[in-house]
Coordinates of C-alpha atoms in Angstrom, one line a residue:
M1 CA 0.0 0.0 -0.2
L2 CA 2.9 2.6 0.4
A3 CA 4.6 1.9 -1.9
G4 CA 1.6 2.3 -5.0
I5 CA 1.1 5.9 -2.6
R6 CA 4.8 6.2 -3.2
N7 CA 4.2 5.7 -7.4
R8 CA 1.0 8.2 -6.9
R9 CA 3.4 10.5 -5.5
K10 CA 5.9 9.6 -8.4
A11 CA 3.3 10.2 -12.0
P12 CA 3.1 13.9 -13.0
V13 CA -0.3 15.7 -13.1
T14 CA -1.0 17.0 -15.4
P15 CA -1.6 20.8 -15.3
P16 CA -5.2 22.3 -15.8
D17 CA -5.8 23.5 -19.5
P18 CA -6.4 27.5 -19.5
E19 CA -8.4 26.5 -23.0
G20 CA -11.1 23.7 -20.3
I21 CA -14.3 25.4 -20.0
N22 CA -14.1 24.7 -16.9
Y23 CA -10.5 26.8 -16.1
T24 CA -9.9 29.4 -13.4
K25 CA -8.0 29.9 -11.2
E26 CA -8.5 28.9 -8.6
H27 CA -7.4 25.6 -10.3
V28 CA -4.2 26.6 -11.0
S29 CA -3.9 27.3 -7.3
I30 CA -4.5 24.2 -6.4
A31 CA -2.7 22.9 -8.8
R32 CA 0.6 24.6 -7.7
T33 CA -0.2 23.2 -4.1
I34 CA -0.4 20.0 -5.3
R35 CA 2.8 20.2 -7.1
R36 CA 5.1 21.9 -4.4
R37 CA 3.3 19.0 -2.1
Q38 CA 4.3 16.4 -4.0
K39 CA 7.9 18.0 -4.4
I40 CA 8.4 19.1 -0.3
L41 CA 7.4 14.5 0.5
G42 CA 9.3 13.6 -2.7
E43 CA 12.9 15.4 -1.3
V44 CA 11.4 13.8 2.5
W45 CA 11.5 10.6 0.6
R46 CA 14.6 10.7 -0.9
R47 CA 16.6 11.9 2.2
L48 CA 14.5 10.5 5.0
P49 CA 17.8 8.1 5.8
T50 CA 19.6 11.4 7.3
I51 CA 17.1 12.0 8.3
Q52 CA 16.3 9.2 10.7
W53 CA 19.9 9.7 12.4
V54 CA 19.1 12.9 12.4
L55 CA 16.9 12.4 14.9
I56 CA 18.4 9.0 16.2
L57 CA 21.7 11.3 16.9
A58 CA 19.9 13.8 18.5
G59 CA 18.0 11.6 21.3
M60 CA 21.8 9.7 22.5
G61 CA 23.3 13.7 22.6
W62 CA 19.9 14.2 24.6
L63 CA 20.3 11.4 26.4
L64 CA 24.1 12.5 27.2
A65 CA 23.1 16.1 28.6
L66 CA 20.8 14.8 31.2
P67 CA 23.8 15.1 33.4
Y68 CA 24.1 18.4 33.1
E69 CA 23.8 20.9 35.3
G70 CA 21.0 23.1 33.6
L71 CA 18.7 20.7 32.8
W72 CA 17.7 20.0 36.6
R73 CA 15.7 21.7 39.2
G74 CA 15.3 21.6 43.7
T75 CA 13.7 19.2 45.4
Y76 CA 10.8 20.5 46.3
V77 CA 7.6 18.5 48.7
D78 CA 4.6 19.8 47.0
E79 CA 2.4 18.3 49.6
H80 CA 1.1 20.6 52.2
A81 CA 0.2 18.1 54.5
L82 CA 3.5 16.2 55.0
Q83 CA 5.2 19.2 57.1
P84 CA 8.7 17.7 57.1
A85 CA 10.9 18.3 60.3
Q86 CA 7.7 20.6 62.0
V87 CA 7.7 17.5 64.5
T88 CA 9.1 17.0 68.1
V89 CA 10.7 14.3 68.5
Y90 CA 10.3 11.3 71.8
F91 CA 12.4 9.0 70.6
D92 CA 15.1 8.7 72.9
W93 CA 18.2 7.1 74.9
A94 CA 16.2 4.7 76.8
N95 CA 14.6 3.2 73.2
V96 CA 18.4 2.7 72.1
H97 CA 18.9 0.8 75.5
K98 CA 16.3 -1.7 74.2
A99 CA 17.7 -1.5 71.0
D100 CA 20.8 -2.6 72.5
L101 CA 19.1 -5.3 74.5
Y102 CA 17.1 -6.2 71.6
L103 CA 20.3 -6.3 69.5
G104 CA 21.8 -8.7 71.9
E105 CA 19.5 -10.9 71.5
L106 CA 20.1 -11.2 68.3
E107 CA 22.8 -11.3 68.1
R108 CA 22.8 -15.3 70.2
I109 CA 19.8 -15.9 67.6
V110 CA 20.9 -14.9 64.0
N111 CA 22.2 -18.5 63.6
I112 CA 19.9 -20.1 64.6
T113 CA 16.2 -22.1 62.8
F114 CA 13.2 -19.4 61.2
E115 CA 10.9 -20.8 63.4
E116 CA 13.2 -20.4 66.6
R117 CA 14.1 -17.1 65.1
T118 CA 10.2 -16.8 65.1
E119 CA 9.6 -17.1 68.6
Y120 CA 11.7 -15.0 69.9
L121 CA 11.0 -11.7 67.3
Q122 CA 6.6 -13.0 68.4
K123 CA 8.3 -13.0 72.4
S124 CA 9.4 -9.8 71.4
F125 CA 6.9 -7.7 69.9
S126 CA 4.5 -9.3 72.6
E127 CA 6.6 -7.9 75.0
S128 CA 5.8 -4.7 73.5
G129 CA 1.8 -5.1 73.6
L130 CA 1.2 -5.9 70.0
Y131 CA -0.4 -8.8 68.4
T132 CA 1.9 -10.4 66.1
D133 CA 1.9 -13.9 63.9
N134 CA 3.8 -14.9 61.8
T135 CA 3.5 -16.4 57.6
S136 CA 5.7 -18.8 55.9
T137 CA 9.0 -16.0 55.8
A138 CA 7.6 -13.1 58.1
T139 CA 6.9 -12.5 61.7
Y140 CA 5.4 -9.0 62.1
A141 CA 3.1 -7.0 64.3
H142 CA 0.4 -4.5 63.9
V143 CA 1.0 -1.6 66.3
S144 CA -2.9 0.0 66.3
P145 CA -2.9 3.4 68.2
P146 CA -6.5 4.8 69.4
R147 CA -7.0 7.2 67.2
S148 CA -6.3 4.9 64.0
A149 CA -9.8 4.0 62.1
G150 CA -7.7 1.3 60.8
T151 CA -8.5 2.2 56.9
E152 CA -4.7 3.0 56.2
T153 CA -1.1 1.9 57.4
I154 CA 2.0 2.4 57.3
L155 CA 4.8 -0.2 56.3
V156 CA 7.8 -0.5 58.4
S157 CA 10.6 -3.4 57.8
A158 CA 13.9 -4.6 58.2
N159 CA 14.7 -8.0 56.2
W160 CA 17.2 -10.1 58.2
V161 CA 19.9 -10.0 54.8
S162 CA 21.4 -6.9 54.3
R163 CA 21.7 -5.6 50.7
D164 CA 25.4 -6.0 51.7
G165 CA 24.5 -9.8 51.8
G166 CA 25.3 -9.9 55.8
P167 CA 22.9 -10.3 58.6
N168 CA 21.2 -6.6 59.0
L169 CA 20.9 -7.2 63.1
R170 CA 21.0 -3.8 63.8
G171 CA 18.0 -2.8 61.3
I172 CA 16.3 -5.6 63.3
A173 CA 16.9 -3.4 66.6
T174 CA 16.4 -0.5 65.5
L175 CA 12.4 -2.4 64.1
L176 CA 12.0 -3.5 67.7
A177 CA 12.7 -0.9 69.7
M178 CA 10.3 1.6 66.8
G179 CA 7.3 -1.1 67.5
D180 CA 7.5 -0.8 71.3
F181 CA 8.9 3.1 71.4
M182 CA 5.1 3.2 69.7
R183 CA 2.8 1.6 71.4
G184 CA 3.4 4.0 73.7
Q185 CA 2.3 7.3 72.3
N186 CA -0.8 8.8 71.7
Y187 CA -1.1 11.0 68.4
W188 CA -0.7 8.0 65.8
A189 CA -3.2 8.7 63.1
F190 CA -2.5 5.5 61.0
D191 CA -2.1 2.0 62.0
F192 CA 1.6 0.6 61.9
V193 CA 2.4 -2.5 60.4
L194 CA 6.2 -4.1 61.1
V195 CA 7.6 -6.7 59.0
I196 CA 10.5 -8.9 59.2
G197 CA 11.3 -11.0 56.1
E198 CA 14.2 -13.9 56.1
G199 CA 16.8 -13.5 52.7
Y200 CA 16.9 -10.8 51.0
Q201 CA 13.6 -9.5 49.4
T202 CA 11.3 -13.0 49.4
G203 CA 10.4 -13.2 53.0
L204 CA 8.5 -9.2 52.8
A205 CA 7.5 -10.4 48.8
D206 CA 5.3 -13.5 50.1
F207 CA 4.5 -10.9 53.1
M208 CA 3.1 -8.6 50.6
E209 CA 1.4 -11.6 48.6
E210 CA -0.2 -12.6 51.6
Y211 CA -1.3 -9.3 53.0
S212 CA -5.2 -8.8 52.6
S213 CA -6.0 -11.7 53.4
L214 CA -4.5 -10.5 57.2
F215 CA -5.5 -7.3 57.4
S216 CA -8.0 -4.6 55.5
G217 CA -5.6 -1.3 55.9
K218 CA -4.8 0.1 52.6
V219 CA -1.2 0.0 52.8
W220 CA 0.0 3.8 51.3
T221 CA 3.1 4.7 51.9
G222 CA 6.2 1.4 54.0
V223 CA 10.1 2.2 54.5
N224 CA 12.4 -1.1 54.8
I225 CA 16.0 0.0 57.1
D226 CA 18.8 -1.3 56.5
Y227 CA 21.7 -1.4 59.1
P228 CA 23.9 -4.5 59.1
G229 CA 27.3 -2.1 60.6
H230 CA 28.5 -1.1 64.3
S231 CA 27.5 2.7 63.4
F232 CA 27.0 5.0 60.1
S233 CA 28.2 7.6 59.0
H234 CA 25.2 8.7 56.0
L235 CA 22.3 7.2 55.3
G236 CA 22.3 6.0 51.8
L237 CA 18.6 6.0 49.8
F238 CA 18.2 3.8 48.1
Y239 CA 13.8 4.1 46.2
E240 CA 14.0 1.4 42.4
G241 CA 11.4 -0.4 43.3
T242 CA 11.2 -4.1 41.5
N243 CA 10.8 -3.4 37.5
G244 CA 12.0 0.3 38.4
R245 CA 9.0 1.6 39.9
L246 CA 9.2 4.6 41.3
P247 CA 7.9 6.4 45.3
N248 CA 6.3 9.6 44.6
Q249 CA 8.8 11.7 45.0
D250 CA 7.5 13.8 48.7
T251 CA 7.8 10.7 50.0
L252 CA 12.0 10.8 49.4
N253 CA 12.1 15.1 49.8
T254 CA 10.4 14.3 53.0
F255 CA 12.7 12.0 54.8
S256 CA 15.9 13.8 53.2
R257 CA 15.2 17.3 54.6
V258 CA 14.2 15.4 58.0
A259 CA 17.8 13.6 58.0
D260 CA 19.4 16.9 56.9
S261 CA 17.3 18.9 59.8
T262 CA 18.4 15.5 62.5
G263 CA 22.2 16.7 60.7
V264 CA 22.8 13.1 58.9
P265 CA 23.9 13.1 55.3
V266 CA 21.9 11.6 52.4
R267 CA 23.7 10.2 49.7
Y268 CA 22.3 8.4 47.2
H269 CA 22.7 4.4 46.2
N270 CA 25.3 5.6 48.5
I271 CA 27.3 7.2 46.4
P272 CA 29.3 10.3 47.9
D273 CA 28.4 13.6 47.3
E274 CA 31.9 15.2 46.5
V275 CA 32.5 16.8 42.5
E276 CA 35.5 16.0 42.3
V277 CA 37.5 19.4 40.9
Y278 CA 38.5 20.0 37.7
R279 CA 40.7 23.3 36.2
W280 CA 39.2 25.9 33.5
P281 CA 37.4 25.4 30.9
F282 CA 36.5 21.8 32.7
G283 CA 35.0 23.3 35.9
W284 CA 32.2 21.2 34.5
L285 CA 32.9 17.8 34.5
G286 CA 33.1 17.4 37.8
Q287 CA 29.7 17.9 38.4
Y288 CA 28.7 16.5 35.4
L289 CA 30.3 12.8 35.9
L290 CA 28.9 12.6 39.5
A291 CA 25.0 13.6 38.2
A292 CA 26.6 11.0 34.9
K293 CA 28.0 8.1 38.3
H294 CA 23.9 8.7 40.1
L295 CA 21.7 8.3 36.5
L296 CA 24.1 4.5 35.9
H297 CA 23.1 3.5 38.7
H298 CA 19.4 3.9 38.3
L299 CA 20.0 3.0 35.0
A300 CA 21.1 -0.5 36.2
Y301 CA 18.7 -0.8 39.0
A302 CA 15.2 0.5 36.6
G303 CA 16.6 -1.4 33.8
L304 CA 17.0 -4.3 35.2
G305 CA 13.9 -4.4 36.9
R306 CA 15.9 -5.0 39.8
G307 CA 15.2 -3.4 44.0
S308 CA 17.8 -1.3 44.7
G309 CA 17.4 -2.3 48.2
G310 CA 14.6 -4.9 50.1
H311 CA 11.5 -2.6 49.8
G312 CA 12.4 -3.3 46.2
P313 CA 8.1 -6.0 46.9
M314 CA 6.3 -3.4 48.4
A315 CA 6.1 -1.5 44.8
R316 CA 4.6 -3.6 43.1
H317 CA 1.4 -2.8 44.7
R318 CA 1.9 0.9 44.5
I319 CA 3.0 1.0 48.0
D320 CA 5.5 4.0 47.8
S321 CA 8.9 3.1 49.6
Y322 CA 11.9 2.9 50.3
T323 CA 15.1 1.6 51.8
V324 CA 17.2 3.8 54.6
Y325 CA 20.7 1.9 54.5
A326 CA 22.6 2.8 57.1
A327 CA 26.6 2.7 55.7
P328 CA 28.8 1.1 58.0
A329 CA 31.7 3.4 59.7
T330 CA 33.0 4.0 62.4
G331 CA 30.4 7.0 63.3
P332 CA 29.6 9.3 64.4
H333 CA 25.4 8.6 64.1
G334 CA 24.0 5.0 65.3
F335 CA 20.2 4.3 66.9
H336 CA 19.5 7.6 68.5
S337 CA 19.6 9.5 65.3
L338 CA 18.8 6.8 63.2
G339 CA 15.1 6.5 65.7
R340 CA 14.8 10.1 65.3
T341 CA 14.5 10.1 61.8
L342 CA 12.4 7.8 61.1
E343 CA 9.7 9.1 63.8
S344 CA 9.9 12.5 62.9
T345 CA 9.1 10.8 59.1
L346 CA 6.7 8.5 59.9
R347 CA 5.1 11.3 61.4
S348 CA 5.2 13.4 58.8
Y349 CA 3.3 10.8 56.3
N350 CA 0.5 11.0 59.3
N351 CA -0.8 14.0 58.7
L352 CA -2.0 12.8 54.8
L353 CA -5.4 12.9 54.8
E354 CA -5.2 10.8 51.2
R355 CA -2.8 9.3 49.5
L356 CA 0.2 11.6 47.4
H357 CA -0.5 12.3 44.1
A358 CA 0.6 16.1 43.7
S359 CA 4.4 15.1 43.7
Y360 CA 6.0 13.9 40.5
F361 CA 6.2 10.0 39.5
F362 CA 8.5 9.9 37.2
Y363 CA 12.4 11.5 37.4
L364 CA 15.9 11.0 37.8
L365 CA 18.0 12.1 40.6
P366 CA 21.6 13.2 39.3
R367 CA 22.3 14.4 43.0
P368 CA 20.8 14.8 46.6
G369 CA 18.6 17.8 46.5
R370 CA 18.5 17.8 42.8
F371 CA 15.7 16.4 40.2
L372 CA 14.5 15.6 36.0
E373 CA 11.3 15.8 35.5
V374 CA 9.4 13.6 33.0
G375 CA 9.8 16.5 30.7
K376 CA 12.9 16.4 30.9
Y377 CA 14.8 13.4 29.6
L378 CA 11.4 12.0 28.0
P379 CA 12.7 13.7 25.0
A380 CA 15.9 11.4 24.4
A381 CA 13.2 8.4 24.0
V382 CA 11.1 10.1 21.7
L383 CA 13.6 10.8 19.6
M384 CA 15.2 7.8 19.2
G385 CA 12.0 5.5 18.0
A386 CA 10.8 8.4 16.0
G387 CA 14.0 7.9 13.5
L388 CA 13.5 3.0 14.1
T389 CA 10.1 4.4 12.9
L390 CA 11.2 6.4 10.3
G391 CA 12.5 3.6 9.1
G392 CA 9.2 1.1 8.7
L393 CA 7.7 3.2 6.2
D394 CA 8.5 1.1 2.5
V395 CA 7.1 -2.5 3.1
P396 CA 6.5 -3.9 0.4
R397 CA 5.5 -7.6 1.0
P398 CA 3.9 -7.1 4.5
L399 CA 2.5 -10.5 5.0
E400 CA 5.4 -12.5 4.1
A401 CA 7.1 -10.6 6.9
V402 CA 4.0 -10.9 9.3
G403 CA 5.4 -14.4 8.8
L404 CA 9.1 -14.5 9.4
L405 CA 8.4 -12.0 12.4
G406 CA 5.0 -14.5 14.1
A407 CA 7.8 -17.2 13.9
G408 CA 11.1 -16.4 15.9
G409 CA 8.7 -14.8 18.3
V410 CA 6.4 -18.4 18.9
V411 CA 10.0 -20.0 18.8
A412 CA 11.4 -17.0 21.6
G413 CA 8.3 -17.5 23.2
C414 CA 9.4 -21.0 24.1
I415 CA 13.0 -20.7 25.1
W416 CA 12.8 -20.5 28.6
L417 CA 15.2 -22.7 29.5
W418 CA 19.1 -20.4 28.0
P419 CA 20.7 -23.8 27.4
L420 CA 17.6 -24.9 23.8
V421 CA 19.4 -21.3 22.8
Y422 CA 22.5 -23.7 21.9
V423 CA 20.8 -25.7 20.5
L424 CA 18.9 -24.2 18.2
L425 CA 21.5 -21.1 17.1
P426 CA 23.4 -24.4 14.9
L427 CA 19.6 -24.2 12.7
L428 CA 20.1 -21.3 12.3
S429 CA 22.6 -22.0 9.3
R430 CA 19.5 -24.1 7.7
V431 CA 17.1 -21.5 7.5
P432 CA 16.9 -19.9 4.0
R433 CA 17.9 -16.3 4.0
P434 CA 14.9 -14.3 3.2
T435 CA 15.1 -12.5 -0.4
N436 CA 15.4 -9.1 -0.5
D437 CA 12.1 -8.5 -0.8
V438 CA 10.7 -10.1 1.6
R439 CA 13.9 -9.0 4.0
K440 CA 13.4 -5.7 3.5
S441 CA 9.4 -5.1 4.8
T442 CA 10.4 -7.6 7.9
E443 CA 13.2 -5.3 8.5
S444 CA 11.0 -2.4 8.0
L445 CA 7.8 -4.1 10.8
L446 CA 10.8 -4.6 12.9
L447 CA 11.5 -1.0 13.1
L448 CA 7.9 0.5 12.8
T449 CA 7.2 -2.3 16.0
Y450 CA 10.5 -0.9 17.8
G451 CA 11.0 2.2 17.4
A452 CA 7.1 2.5 18.7
L453 CA 8.2 0.7 21.9
V454 CA 10.9 2.6 22.9
P455 CA 8.7 5.5 23.5
T456 CA 5.8 3.8 24.8
L457 CA 8.3 2.1 27.4
A458 CA 10.3 4.7 27.9
M459 CA 6.7 6.8 30.2
I460 CA 6.4 3.3 32.5
N461 CA 10.3 2.5 32.6
F462 CA 12.7 4.9 31.4
P463 CA 16.5 3.1 31.3
Q464 CA 14.9 0.0 30.0
A465 CA 13.5 2.3 27.1
V466 CA 17.0 3.4 26.6
I467 CA 18.6 -0.1 26.8
L468 CA 15.7 -1.2 24.1
A469 CA 17.0 1.1 21.3
L470 CA 20.4 1.1 22.1
I471 CA 19.7 -2.1 21.1
S472 CA 17.4 -1.9 17.9
I473 CA 20.1 0.5 16.6
I474 CA 23.0 -1.2 17.5
S475 CA 20.5 -4.4 15.8
L476 CA 18.8 -2.3 12.9
K477 CA 20.9 0.9 11.5
T478 CA 24.7 -0.8 11.4
H479 CA 26.5 -3.1 8.8
R480 CA 25.3 -6.1 8.7
W481 CA 27.9 -7.6 10.4
V482 CA 27.1 -5.9 12.9
R483 CA 24.3 -6.3 13.0
F484 CA 24.5 -11.1 13.4
G485 CA 27.3 -10.4 15.6
T486 CA 25.8 -7.8 18.5
S487 CA 22.4 -10.6 17.7
L488 CA 24.5 -13.4 18.5
V489 CA 26.9 -12.3 21.1
I490 CA 23.3 -11.3 23.2
V491 CA 21.8 -14.3 22.8
A492 CA 24.6 -16.7 23.2
A493 CA 26.7 -14.4 25.8
M494 CA 23.6 -13.3 28.6
P495 CA 23.5 -16.2 30.2
V496 CA 27.4 -16.2 31.1
V497 CA 27.1 -13.4 31.7
L498 CA 23.5 -13.8 34.4
R499 CA 25.7 -16.9 36.0
K500 CA 29.0 -15.3 36.0
T501 CA 27.1 -12.5 37.8
G502 CA 25.2 -14.5 40.3
M503 CA 21.6 -12.7 38.9
D504 CA 19.1 -16.1 38.2
M505 CA 16.6 -13.5 36.7
G506 CA 14.2 -16.9 36.0
K507 CA 14.0 -17.0 39.7
E508 CA 13.4 -13.6 40.0
W509 CA 10.9 -13.1 38.0
E510 CA 9.0 -16.5 40.2
E511 CA 10.4 -14.9 43.1
V512 CA 9.6 -10.8 43.2
G513 CA 8.1 -10.7 40.1
N514 CA 10.4 -9.1 38.3
L515 CA 9.1 -9.0 35.0
V516 CA 12.6 -8.5 32.4
W517 CA 13.4 -12.2 32.2
P518 CA 9.4 -13.0 30.6
G519 CA 10.3 -9.2 29.1
V520 CA 13.9 -10.7 27.5
H521 CA 11.3 -13.6 26.2
V522 CA 8.6 -11.8 24.4
V523 CA 10.6 -8.2 22.9
L524 CA 14.2 -8.4 22.8
L525 CA 14.8 -12.4 21.9
P526 CA 12.3 -12.1 19.0
L527 CA 14.3 -9.4 17.6
C528 CA 18.1 -11.0 17.7
L529 CA 16.4 -13.8 16.0
V530 CA 15.0 -12.4 13.4
N531 CA 18.0 -9.9 13.1
C532 CA 21.0 -13.7 13.0
V533 CA 18.5 -15.3 10.5
L534 CA 18.2 -11.9 8.0
T535 CA 21.8 -11.1 7.9
K536 CA 23.6 -14.0 8.1
P537 CA 26.7 -14.2 5.7
F538 CA 25.5 -17.7 5.2

């Protein structure tokens, strides 16, 4: 159809006959307009490959400009009801003493069975006057203040395993002390659910699956406590949830302002907020590189769909949550600073009358106190997607191309075990390479499909959209040998890379709902398999 339209555009238009009986000045004007449009469209079509690369390079350039501070804005708390750091906190040294007592017991039982640890945790919660119970992989307690209607809940968790792989004993001790402290305060208007999950994320993930059968209150916000060392010098804020979902920015800004008021520095991803100084005229480079480091960490977590902290499973349930990581150091902060920061933060969340909705849900954080709003980074994905889409307008034989793409998708969807890929790759040599028209049509449909998918995905998970755009550009817009080699390496080397890095994406999909694993089979693997057939040199 598109080819027919192009042929009709190329056909010369017969100018109106001045001697004709129906000749008017309007005929001349319309004829000139048609000729002008044909000339413009013909010129655009002739230069379409150049336009594609201009758009793609513009998108890449926009991407590289994101760490530039001229695009940033200062963070702010949009919801006035939060009022961060505006209360008198009551978490004192008596509560710190209780946390120390809990820590001593936890150090004694850290290596015993789940049942024995659960028995101790339930005993501790019960002695604080809290209702407590357990699931198969988590122990929980319920704080029900007298002023709470029981319809809204804040969830506070601490997992047995820290994000650094060691035991999170001080995090659990802090949670136990907070439970004992909350029971004695009458200003809470929310219910609190305190959860101690097995493992790093699996215990909390299983608890969240059972939450609706245990409690009726809707969880609005969640905080995960990760405190593995003796003392800490700063608090690292890890905010990426499973599948790259981000919390409402007000939750992070509230915590940051509270921490500043208590004298505890906050860092994103535990990255030191220290700008390296460069000589003129490269004075801007230190700021740029630091921001790029922050954004690359975000790209790694969200691009792989992995929660950056123990809070990750809460994101799947529309809970604005994050992990507070007390980075191990010789001081100067400990239970006292962390407890007061948590109390003040939770009291800000306690002021809410409705779910957070006014601030940003889509953003990038290049540095503490700065952010990139969605309108500043989304054009990068839109430009790259548009550049890919324009390359797919010529589809001379669409039916054959759809058949080839469908076959590639079915094969990719059936390969749930990566070892089968190595059985499939030798068979590619026996698949005949498509003819010119079929090959061109298939490439065009791939460009249309992935060009449309990139900006769509960017509205949900921008890092994944960037990764998909770069892979699509290399796989569809470069030299045939580069395309073939890239697709072959992705298909063959990915399982080796995942095994070497210790990432079991299939297990994460089953346990915490990480959609990257099925996404690879539905989106990435069909592209690579079909591309191998289109570009194979034999």
